[in-house]
XYZ file of C-alpha atoms in Angstrom:
678
model
C -34.243 10.981 7.077
C -36.955 9.993 4.511
C -36.530 10.977 0.880
C -37.659 14.453 -0.102
C -40.066 13.005 -2.690
C -41.737 10.853 0.010
C -42.161 13.782 2.400
C -43.489 15.957 -0.411
C -45.986 13.272 -1.370
C -47.201 12.832 2.230
C -47.547 16.597 2.626
C -49.526 17.013 -0.595
C -51.728 14.013 0.256
C -52.474 15.387 3.736
C -53.223 18.818 2.288
C -55.569 17.288 -0.275
C -57.411 15.161 2.309
C -57.837 18.111 4.679
C -59.037 20.306 1.813
C -61.512 17.675 0.642
C -62.800 17.012 4.176
C -63.157 20.744 4.873
C -65.020 21.218 1.591
C -67.523 18.428 2.405
C -68.102 19.776 5.914
C -68.514 23.275 4.493
C -71.168 22.128 2.016
C -73.082 20.301 4.749
C -72.966 23.221 7.178
C -73.733 25.722 4.444
C -77.077 24.006 3.833
C -78.063 24.535 7.442
C -77.055 28.204 7.428
C -78.869 29.184 4.263
C -80.432 32.452 5.646
C -77.455 33.626 7.759
C -75.017 35.402 5.408
C -72.555 36.383 8.129
C -72.347 32.817 9.421
C -71.895 31.473 5.911
C -69.002 33.867 5.255
C -67.336 32.868 8.527
C -67.878 29.191 7.650
C -66.136 29.368 4.265
C -63.269 31.394 5.701
C -62.787 28.600 8.252
C -63.001 25.951 5.509
C -60.338 27.724 3.409
C -58.127 28.443 6.426
C -57.492 24.771 7.343
C -55.715 23.649 4.122
C -54.017 27.048 3.858
C -52.554 26.620 7.338
C -51.430 23.087 6.467
C -49.907 24.306 3.187
C -48.045 27.163 4.868
C -46.958 24.869 7.678
C -45.384 22.467 5.122
C -43.558 25.302 3.379
C -42.399 26.621 6.751
C -41.137 23.155 7.850
C -39.383 22.658 4.511
C -37.477 25.922 4.907
C -36.816 25.713 8.620
C -36.170 21.992 9.151
C -36.093 19.628 6.187
C -33.848 21.659 3.853
C -31.376 22.450 6.699
C -31.313 18.748 7.594
C -30.495 17.743 4.008
C -27.769 20.383 3.786
C -26.364 19.254 7.125
C -26.329 15.667 5.852
C -24.393 16.679 2.716
C -21.909 18.674 4.788
C -21.398 15.769 7.198
C -20.836 13.420 4.234
C -18.235 15.813 2.822
C -16.415 16.103 6.131
C -16.459 12.337 6.622
C -14.783 11.898 3.247
C -12.499 14.910 3.472
C -12.006 17.079 6.600
C -10.850 19.945 4.373
C -14.125 20.098 2.442
C -15.632 23.529 1.930
C -18.392 24.502 4.373
C -20.957 26.137 2.078
C -23.820 24.186 3.792
C -23.718 25.630 7.283
C -26.534 24.890 9.793
C -29.570 27.086 9.066
C -33.245 27.410 9.966
C -34.083 25.754 13.283
C -30.568 24.239 13.225
C -28.816 27.598 13.065
C -28.057 27.452 16.791
C -25.819 24.444 15.991
C -23.588 26.603 13.795
C -21.203 27.529 16.613
C -20.887 23.987 17.939
C -20.656 22.519 14.433
C -17.943 25.021 13.478
C -16.068 24.220 16.677
C -16.211 20.489 15.918
C -15.108 21.068 12.348
C -12.230 23.346 13.300
C -11.212 21.043 16.121
C -11.188 18.132 13.712
C -9.101 20.094 11.237
C -6.693 21.322 13.942
C -6.215 17.803 15.280
C -5.636 16.576 11.754
C -3.129 19.377 11.106
C -1.238 18.531 14.299
C -1.148 14.862 13.363
C 0.053 15.798 9.896
C 2.790 18.008 11.362
C 3.895 15.209 13.680
C 3.870 12.720 10.833
C 5.927 14.997 8.601
C 8.463 15.581 11.349
C 8.790 11.862 11.981
C 8.977 11.001 8.282
C 11.478 13.675 7.201
C 14.423 11.315 7.077
C 12.351 8.654 5.349
C 11.274 11.192 2.705
C 14.892 12.194 2.091
C 15.909 8.557 1.645
C 12.937 7.997 -0.658
C 13.843 10.944 -2.873
C 17.442 9.757 -3.072
C 16.236 6.283 -3.986
C 13.945 7.677 -6.697
C 16.801 9.775 -8.089
C 18.979 6.670 -8.348
C 16.168 4.631 -9.893
C 15.537 7.301 -12.534
C 19.104 7.215 -13.881
C 19.701 3.475 -13.444
C 19.731 1.947 -16.925
C 19.424 -1.667 -15.755
C 15.812 -2.941 -15.516
C 15.200 -3.634 -11.843
C 12.274 -5.244 -10.009
C 11.798 -5.862 -6.293
C 9.241 -8.502 -5.292
C 7.895 -9.656 -1.950
C 7.687 -13.289 -0.832
C 4.421 -13.656 -2.765
C 6.171 -12.429 -5.949
C 4.233 -9.130 -6.038
C 6.112 -6.150 -7.472
C 7.109 -3.676 -4.738
C 9.465 -1.492 -6.749
C 10.445 -0.929 -10.353
C 12.522 1.667 -12.141
C 11.981 3.560 -15.438
C 14.298 1.134 -17.205
C 11.973 -1.723 -16.209
C 8.973 0.283 -17.451
C 10.724 0.759 -20.788
C 11.742 -2.915 -20.851
C 8.090 -4.011 -20.481
C 6.619 -0.943 -22.213
C 4.129 -2.930 -24.305
C 2.982 -5.202 -21.472
C -0.390 -4.235 -19.904
C 0.297 -6.205 -16.678
C 3.242 -4.071 -15.529
C 2.589 -2.194 -12.303
C 3.075 -2.072 -8.565
C 1.410 -4.946 -6.763
C 1.107 -7.076 -9.907
C 2.300 -10.680 -9.761
C 5.628 -11.355 -11.429
C 4.199 -14.358 -13.261
C 1.929 -11.979 -15.191
C 5.070 -10.358 -16.656
C 7.268 -13.438 -16.992
C 5.111 -16.601 -16.882
C 8.092 -18.952 -16.572
C 8.037 -21.892 -14.125
C 11.822 -21.953 -13.663
C 11.771 -18.303 -12.557
C 9.039 -18.950 -9.970
C 10.855 -22.017 -8.627
C 14.163 -20.172 -8.375
C 12.557 -17.293 -6.464
C 11.151 -19.732 -3.916
C 14.548 -21.388 -3.408
C 16.739 -18.270 -3.195
C 19.236 -18.520 -0.328
C 18.630 -16.196 2.605
C 22.270 -15.070 2.859
C 21.892 -12.789 -0.193
C 24.069 -14.834 -2.537
C 23.001 -14.336 -6.156
C 21.522 -16.773 -8.630
C 21.514 -16.387 -12.406
C 18.973 -17.561 -14.929
C 18.853 -17.460 -18.705
C 15.195 -17.039 -19.681
C 13.622 -17.353 -23.130
C 10.454 -15.266 -23.348
C 8.667 -13.599 -26.270
C 11.483 -14.553 -28.667
C 14.032 -12.828 -26.434
C 16.886 -14.240 -24.373
C 16.892 -12.572 -20.961
C 19.647 -12.774 -18.384
C 18.120 -12.544 -14.917
C 20.171 -12.015 -11.740
C 18.270 -12.771 -8.542
C 19.146 -12.377 -4.888
C 17.303 -12.296 -1.605
C 17.262 -8.898 0.091
C 17.970 -9.013 3.809
C 14.634 -7.608 4.928
C 11.834 -8.865 7.128
C 9.406 -9.434 4.239
C 11.587 -11.813 2.244
C 11.989 -9.469 -0.722
C 13.831 -10.598 -3.855
C 15.717 -8.285 -6.212
C 15.750 -9.023 -9.946
C 17.867 -7.340 -12.607
C 17.210 -8.085 -16.264
C 19.193 -7.651 -19.456
C 18.274 -8.528 -23.012
C 21.034 -10.786 -24.340
C 19.376 -11.679 -27.639
C 21.838 -9.637 -29.703
C 24.772 -10.934 -27.667
C 23.728 -14.508 -28.350
C 23.463 -13.732 -32.052
C 26.870 -12.038 -31.920
C 28.424 -15.061 -30.223
C 27.173 -17.251 -33.022
C 28.826 -14.941 -35.560
C 32.297 -15.431 -34.049
C 31.953 -18.923 -32.625
C 31.453 -20.439 -36.080
C 34.679 -19.035 -37.618
C 36.612 -19.841 -34.432
C 35.263 -23.382 -34.432
C 36.584 -23.711 -37.972
C 39.943 -21.958 -37.475
C 41.106 -23.461 -34.191
C 41.109 -27.145 -35.305
C 42.997 -26.125 -38.431
C 45.568 -24.240 -36.350
C 45.993 -27.209 -34.043
C 46.485 -29.550 -37.002
C 49.067 -27.347 -38.713
C 50.838 -26.702 -35.408
C 51.139 -30.456 -34.788
C 52.386 -30.990 -38.363
C 54.936 -28.183 -37.982
C 56.161 -29.627 -34.697
C 56.552 -33.116 -36.214
C 58.414 -31.695 -39.207
C 60.758 -29.712 -36.967
C 61.558 -32.814 -34.902
C 62.272 -34.847 -38.044
C 64.437 -32.083 -39.434
C 66.521 -31.902 -36.289
C 67.147 -35.683 -36.444
C 68.390 -35.931 -40.101
C 71.068 -33.306 -40.799
C 73.068 -35.550 -43.287
C 70.327 -36.416 -45.800
C 70.209 -33.316 -48.010
C 67.166 -34.400 -50.056
C 65.114 -35.243 -46.997
C 66.246 -32.052 -45.323
C 65.097 -29.968 -48.306
C 61.718 -31.695 -48.345
C 61.292 -31.096 -44.634
C 62.296 -27.464 -44.992
C 59.789 -27.035 -47.825
C 57.061 -28.640 -45.686
C 57.931 -26.313 -42.789
C 57.750 -23.334 -45.134
C 54.320 -24.373 -46.432
C 53.007 -25.054 -42.937
C 54.338 -21.679 -41.751
C 52.587 -19.878 -44.615
C 49.329 -21.690 -43.911
C 49.568 -20.891 -40.197
C 50.261 -17.265 -41.023
C 47.120 -17.089 -43.141
C 45.068 -18.764 -40.397
C 46.482 -16.391 -37.803
C 45.608 -13.453 -40.068
C 42.034 -14.755 -40.330
C 41.952 -15.189 -36.555
C 43.126 -11.607 -36.050
C 40.354 -10.333 -38.320
C 37.806 -12.282 -36.282
C 39.195 -10.747 -33.093
C 39.070 -7.256 -34.633
C 35.450 -7.769 -35.618
C 34.746 -8.837 -32.043
C 36.310 -5.647 -30.761
C 33.844 -3.527 -32.735
C 30.719 -5.640 -32.869
C 27.384 -4.282 -34.082
C 25.677 -5.430 -30.885
C 27.061 -2.196 -29.389
C 24.824 -0.159 -31.700
C 21.905 1.523 -29.973
C 19.280 4.143 -30.819
C 20.949 7.571 -30.707
C 19.398 11.046 -30.918
C 21.412 13.326 -33.184
C 20.955 16.290 -30.843
C 22.659 14.409 -28.021
C 25.576 13.360 -30.243
C 26.010 16.897 -31.594
C 26.001 18.446 -28.112
C 28.628 15.970 -26.888
C 30.782 16.522 -29.993
C 30.625 20.308 -29.569
C 31.893 19.992 -25.993
C 34.771 17.737 -27.072
C 35.822 19.941 -30.009
C 35.660 23.139 -27.973
C 39.020 22.289 -26.393
C 40.568 22.020 -29.868
C 39.058 25.389 -30.896
C 36.842 23.764 -33.513
C 33.313 25.141 -33.784
C 30.459 22.741 -34.561
C 27.063 24.166 -35.626
C 24.123 21.758 -36.010
C 21.710 22.470 -38.879
C 18.705 20.700 -40.339
C 16.141 18.502 -38.593
C 17.356 16.197 -35.784
C 16.926 12.466 -36.340
C 17.308 9.068 -34.713
C 19.935 6.579 -35.921
C 21.765 3.504 -34.632
C 25.374 3.872 -33.565
C 28.012 2.918 -31.054
C 27.891 6.481 -29.738
C 31.109 6.537 -27.632
C 33.190 5.034 -30.445
C 31.594 7.274 -33.091
C 32.307 10.331 -30.937
C 35.974 9.367 -30.583
C 36.205 8.814 -34.355
C 34.759 12.276 -35.081
C 36.979 13.846 -32.426
C 40.014 12.245 -34.125
C 38.890 13.114 -37.640
C 37.874 16.775 -37.249
C 41.346 18.235 -36.454
C 42.824 16.328 -39.410
C 39.985 17.451 -41.684
C 40.279 21.021 -40.435
C 44.007 21.087 -41.109
C 43.543 19.706 -44.639
C 40.745 22.177 -45.467
C 42.197 25.047 -43.407
C 38.897 25.405 -41.581
C 37.987 25.616 -37.888
C 34.226 26.046 -38.408
C 32.046 23.107 -39.440
C 28.345 22.449 -39.741
C 26.838 19.048 -38.994
C 23.593 17.828 -40.553
C 21.664 14.557 -40.365
C 19.733 13.716 -43.541
C 17.226 10.900 -43.924
C 17.953 8.401 -46.709
C 16.643 5.018 -47.782
C 17.014 2.959 -44.574
C 20.052 5.094 -43.723
C 20.742 8.370 -41.967
C 23.540 10.462 -43.474
C 25.882 12.252 -41.087
C 27.257 15.203 -43.074
C 30.195 17.366 -41.985
C 30.009 20.624 -44.001
C 32.656 23.310 -44.505
C 33.328 26.235 -46.821
C 35.738 25.058 -49.518
C 36.441 22.186 -51.862
C 35.890 18.467 -51.268
C 38.686 16.214 -50.083
C 39.995 13.663 -52.568
C 39.126 9.995 -52.239
C 42.831 9.154 -51.957
C 43.079 11.398 -48.897
C 40.019 9.736 -47.359
C 41.567 6.292 -47.960
C 44.698 7.388 -46.064
C 42.584 8.716 -43.179
C 40.838 5.369 -42.882
C 44.017 4.005 -41.258
C 44.052 6.631 -38.507
C 43.930 4.988 -35.085
C 41.524 6.365 -32.489
C 44.182 6.271 -29.766
C 47.806 5.329 -29.201
C 46.910 2.203 -27.249
C 47.923 -1.185 -28.689
C 45.230 -2.772 -30.885
C 43.286 0.519 -30.868
C 40.580 0.532 -33.552
C 41.031 2.525 -36.743
C 38.541 4.747 -38.526
C 38.003 1.933 -41.033
C 37.061 -0.371 -38.144
C 34.427 2.084 -36.932
C 33.012 2.399 -40.436
C 32.887 -1.385 -40.765
C 31.214 -1.667 -37.375
C 28.403 0.571 -38.670
C 28.363 -1.260 -42.032
C 29.269 2.082 -43.571
C 31.732 3.922 -45.791
C 32.378 7.597 -46.474
C 32.825 9.914 -49.411
C 33.170 13.620 -50.101
C 30.955 15.656 -52.442
C 30.402 19.324 -53.294
C 27.365 21.053 -51.860
C 24.573 22.329 -54.087
C 25.884 25.925 -53.919
C 29.359 24.827 -55.087
C 30.842 26.935 -52.298
C 30.691 24.291 -49.610
C 31.688 20.645 -49.417
C 30.492 17.863 -47.189
C 31.893 14.590 -45.896
C 29.058 12.046 -45.823
C 28.955 9.038 -43.487
C 25.893 6.754 -43.791
C 24.637 5.278 -40.518
C 21.957 2.620 -39.829
C 18.444 4.047 -39.442
C 15.894 3.193 -36.770
C 12.099 3.263 -36.647
C 12.001 6.006 -34.015
C 11.025 9.533 -35.056
C 9.717 11.511 -32.090
C 12.055 13.716 -30.090
C 13.084 12.229 -26.709
C 10.796 13.201 -23.835
C 12.900 15.351 -21.509
C 10.173 15.850 -18.914
C 10.179 13.866 -15.690
C 7.217 13.099 -13.528
C 7.221 15.092 -10.267
C 6.231 12.086 -8.135
C 6.853 8.912 -10.120
C 5.287 5.721 -8.776
C 8.476 3.663 -8.480
C 7.827 1.734 -5.287
C 5.365 0.912 -2.547
C 6.889 -1.292 0.127
C 3.612 -1.471 2.061
C 2.419 -3.947 -0.595
C 4.462 -6.597 1.213
C 2.150 -6.249 4.228
C -0.986 -7.030 2.201
C -2.674 -10.436 2.552
C -1.305 -13.240 0.352
C -2.804 -13.418 -3.156
C -4.515 -16.704 -2.323
C -6.339 -15.253 0.706
C -10.124 -15.393 0.769
C -10.917 -12.279 -1.247
C -14.207 -11.530 0.472
C -12.474 -11.249 3.867
C -9.824 -8.811 2.621
C -10.053 -5.232 3.822
C -11.254 -2.689 1.270
C -8.221 -0.533 2.045
C -5.901 -3.407 1.056
C -7.555 -4.502 -2.156
C -6.185 -4.110 -5.648
C -8.980 -2.491 -7.669
C -9.256 -1.556 -11.329
C -11.715 1.294 -11.908
C -12.933 1.314 -15.509
C -15.404 3.006 -17.822
C -16.512 2.491 -21.405
C -17.811 4.715 -24.163
C -20.165 3.109 -26.684
C -21.922 3.821 -29.963
C -25.190 4.060 -28.014
C -27.127 2.853 -24.992
C -28.867 -0.134 -26.593
C -26.193 -2.741 -26.026
C -28.551 -5.673 -26.535
C -29.549 -4.263 -29.922
C -26.093 -3.915 -31.443
C -24.381 -0.924 -29.852
C -20.673 -1.550 -29.257
C -17.678 -0.295 -27.281
C -15.543 2.452 -28.835
C -13.283 3.258 -25.877
C -12.091 1.613 -22.646
C -10.327 3.570 -19.905
C -9.136 2.294 -16.539
C -6.872 3.140 -13.614
C -5.670 1.193 -10.588
C -6.184 1.626 -6.855
C -3.735 -0.274 -4.681
C -3.446 -0.175 -0.911
C -5.892 2.725 -0.734
C -3.976 4.875 -3.258
C -4.798 5.848 -6.819
C -1.770 5.012 -8.996
C -1.936 7.958 -11.376
C 0.582 6.626 -13.891
C -0.716 3.062 -14.278
C -3.612 3.532 -16.643
C -5.305 1.782 -19.547
C -6.640 4.001 -22.320
C -7.553 2.459 -25.657
C -9.847 3.410 -28.518
C -11.750 0.539 -30.118
C -12.948 0.188 -33.705
C -16.642 -0.790 -33.355
C -16.768 -1.836 -37.019
C -19.970 0.148 -37.427
C -20.893 3.836 -37.695
C -21.024 6.053 -34.606
C -24.364 7.918 -34.486
C -24.252 11.707 -34.329
C -26.271 11.643 -31.076
C -23.522 9.601 -29.392
C -20.771 11.796 -30.854
C -22.475 14.807 -29.278
C -21.890 13.202 -25.859
C -18.382 11.742 -25.992
C -16.998 13.604 -29.018
C -15.693 10.499 -30.818
C -16.276 10.220 -34.549
C -15.734 7.448 -37.074
C -12.396 8.928 -38.135
C -11.130 8.813 -34.535
C -11.515 5.038 -34.258
C -10.845 4.102 -37.861
C -7.271 2.996 -37.167
C -7.967 1.536 -33.707
C -7.865 -2.224 -33.077
C -11.148 -4.152 -32.782
C -12.598 -5.251 -29.448
C -11.270 -8.804 -29.960
C -7.721 -7.394 -29.807
C -8.315 -4.859 -27.020
C -10.176 -7.071 -24.529
C -7.335 -9.598 -23.966
C -4.980 -6.712 -23.165
C -7.562 -5.194 -20.818
C -8.104 -8.588 -19.190
C -4.353 -8.849 -18.633
C -4.340 -5.316 -17.181
C -7.115 -6.234 -14.723
C -5.429 -9.456 -13.605
C -6.899 -10.613 -10.280
C -8.109 -7.165 -9.217
C -11.617 -6.210 -8.118
C -13.496 -4.291 -10.814
C -15.089 -0.924 -9.961
C -17.384 1.206 -12.127
C -20.171 3.762 -11.825
C -23.387 2.063 -12.941
C -21.276 -1.057 -13.436
C -24.134 -3.052 -14.941
C -23.898 -1.023 -18.158
C -20.115 -1.247 -18.532
C -20.058 -4.965 -17.710
C -22.773 -5.584 -20.280
C -20.703 -3.656 -22.839
C -17.697 -5.987 -22.503
C -19.402 -9.246 -21.500
C -20.599 -10.422 -24.926
C -17.341 -9.706 -26.847
C -15.375 -11.194 -23.931
C -17.280 -14.476 -24.171
C -16.690 -14.518 -27.937
C -12.939 -14.185 -27.234
C -12.978 -16.940 -24.626
C -12.486 -14.497 -21.735
C -14.451 -14.078 -18.538
C -14.609 -11.037 -16.284
C -15.894 -13.035 -13.323
C -14.101 -11.098 -10.603
C -16.087 -9.225 -7.878
C -17.514 -5.856 -8.940
C -18.127 -2.767 -6.817
C -20.552 -0.156 -8.140
C -20.112 3.396 -6.809
C -23.676 4.217 -7.895
C -25.134 1.442 -5.733
C -22.787 2.184 -2.838
C -23.846 5.841 -2.866
C -27.524 4.881 -2.978
C -27.048 2.495 -0.047
C -25.186 5.112 2.009
C -27.543 8.018 1.257
C -30.891 6.505 0.188
C -32.754 9.743 0.908
C -30.693 11.937 -1.420
C -32.242 12.673 -4.791
C -29.527 12.033 -7.373
C -26.519 9.732 -7.512
C -25.204 10.472 -10.994
C -21.479 10.934 -11.529
C -21.836 14.689 -12.058
C -23.943 15.150 -8.908
C -21.635 13.016 -6.758
C -18.504 14.714 -8.065
C -20.052 18.063 -7.153
C -21.133 16.736 -3.754
C -17.617 15.524 -2.914
C -15.808 18.387 -4.691
C -14.192 16.188 -7.340
C -13.393 18.093 -10.502
C -13.128 16.822 -14.071
C -10.039 18.159 -15.879
C -10.991 20.139 -18.952
C -12.172 17.946 -21.794
C -12.223 14.675 -19.817
C -15.948 14.366 -19.012
C -17.530 11.558 -21.042
C -14.115 10.153 -21.911
C -13.506 6.625 -20.676
C -10.286 7.402 -18.813
C -11.563 10.736 -17.456
C -14.733 9.180 -16.036
C -12.748 6.245 -14.635
C -10.393 8.586 -12.765
C -13.279 10.532 -11.221
C -15.003 7.266 -10.290
C -11.802 6.151 -8.555
C -11.641 9.386 -6.536
C -15.329 9.002 -5.714
C -14.710 5.492 -4.371
C -11.869 6.772 -2.187
C -14.317 9.343 -0.776
C -16.912 6.651 -0.073
C -14.530 4.283 1.731
C -14.362 6.325 4.998
C -18.166 6.501 5.073
C -18.394 2.748 4.572
C -15.907 2.211 7.362
C -17.965 4.458 9.669
C -20.867 2.039 9.100
C -18.719 -0.968 9.996
C -18.232 -2.023 6.371
C -14.536 -2.813 6.050
C -14.266 -5.989 3.942
C -15.101 -6.708 0.326
C -17.903 -9.142 1.161
C -19.530 -6.610 3.488
C -19.365 -3.985 0.729
C -20.898 -6.389 -1.815
C -23.733 -7.231 0.587
C -24.249 -3.551 1.378
C -24.487 -2.448 -2.257
C -26.893 -5.312 -2.942
C -29.368 -3.595 -0.590
C -29.586 -0.569 -2.911
C -32.014 -0.173 -5.785
C -30.845 -1.495 -9.142
C -31.839 -0.391 -12.611
C -32.167 -2.259 -15.915
C -29.617 -1.193 -18.525
C -28.831 -1.889 -22.144
């Protein structure tokens, strides 16, 4: 159907030509009928009637045919993208007789789709149950875990892996493992993994960390490999702390043992020589004393190994207090937390056992069963304070309690060992009101402050095994199906629209589409310091002010991270020419190149519906019933998400036109009109 503007222009032109022709004919005929008033009146009525009829005919056709056809086209586009689209554009005018048949087709389509959905749900019920159980296990598993296909693309990861690579922009489903760990020995080992499932171990050095990696081939038809990771940097440092004293002590022990053995043999062979016997006995005594001292040093090394500081981890005081309250409840000791919760570093299980051992003894000495516990921030320390009503305990009493063992097992650690493990001591002091006392135990601080996030995502994106069925990464990209592509949909906000005259990026937002699905949790959202003022006219659009970006990194820092996030994906944007222009110049200055294929939803929409008037993001989101969450319009991430949903709505319409591959889509969008930007 031609564009409305074209039809309107043809109609107005025809009306003007008819009016002009009728006017000329009227003037000519009027000259011949100068003395016949009745004929002249009839003539001018006829002259005026012709353009009036044409004008009314155009209005009538617009209402009865052209407007219903445009509405029918919009409704068909909605249904092609989403069978559940609302039907507010029903057939009208001369097409109103199609309403019954159109409704029957629509309802039949929806009923068939509902039946297919019911059948799919029935067939997938067991698979869904297994998936939920798998996700539940992955959520609580503390070991970072990655599952890769034979092309080393990530099929599955767990929250521990997300936390392990929390600052890495290339983490995500479908991303290549070499983008996370660019280590040749890891890639070679993955290729040579045995097919019987036997494990292989690697020690990897990456980003100043020592990583232990366990790999094994999963017995599946896609050649998947399972990787588990652990950070052994602290363990390596700990080994160095005890290997050095052992390397010094053991040779000395061997030497003194050999000397003692030689002396004992000589002593047994000379019982008659009293002087020699005395000298040998003196030597044995000295060697025995030296060996005793060395053995004592060795025992201290072993004790320090038993309670090593590598066991310390970030601990939330609320979690420790809740666990301690449960333990002390059996001993009828009440623990009440007060003050502001805090993070600290501790060997939580050992610290809990120490407090569980200490509190009954402290309660008996103070004749108290009710205690308060408070965590106070100090200078690089966090003070754990046990508070009770009464007087402080003497330092002599505390020194005796330091020798209390945490259990009756042999070689069980003492309270002093736990304090040493935390590089700590304790003391007792009166409270400010002089009616309470507190036992203070300093603990190592950490740089964490925010309360732990207790919320869990309802449908976390932990795995997508269909990634293994995608074409290999080295396949000809243009021949890949659109439904199988990895795409990064992005948007930028800038200081203005004149990019060639100095306007700069102030925000980049992006999200990923993989295997025809929008991965809601894998996003890129970063403010950028443009190092220039943001005009008030631009702030009125996107709401960003100078103070909002003052502490943000510059574009030279942000673009490499965004480039790593994009990887080898296809870029998608709405009016992509503008957003590409915004990042192209600073990318070239940073030695980067965004030379991957680009799909433009604006051009695709124009190519699909060339006769529709507007193809702006607001108009298209309204046309396809895509809503902006409150406050997200004209934000980079908000616009990128809506653009991604728009693309997913356009894909079925492209497929209906036989456009299924990337190259076909690029050729198709090239047929649309382009505009000059920047």
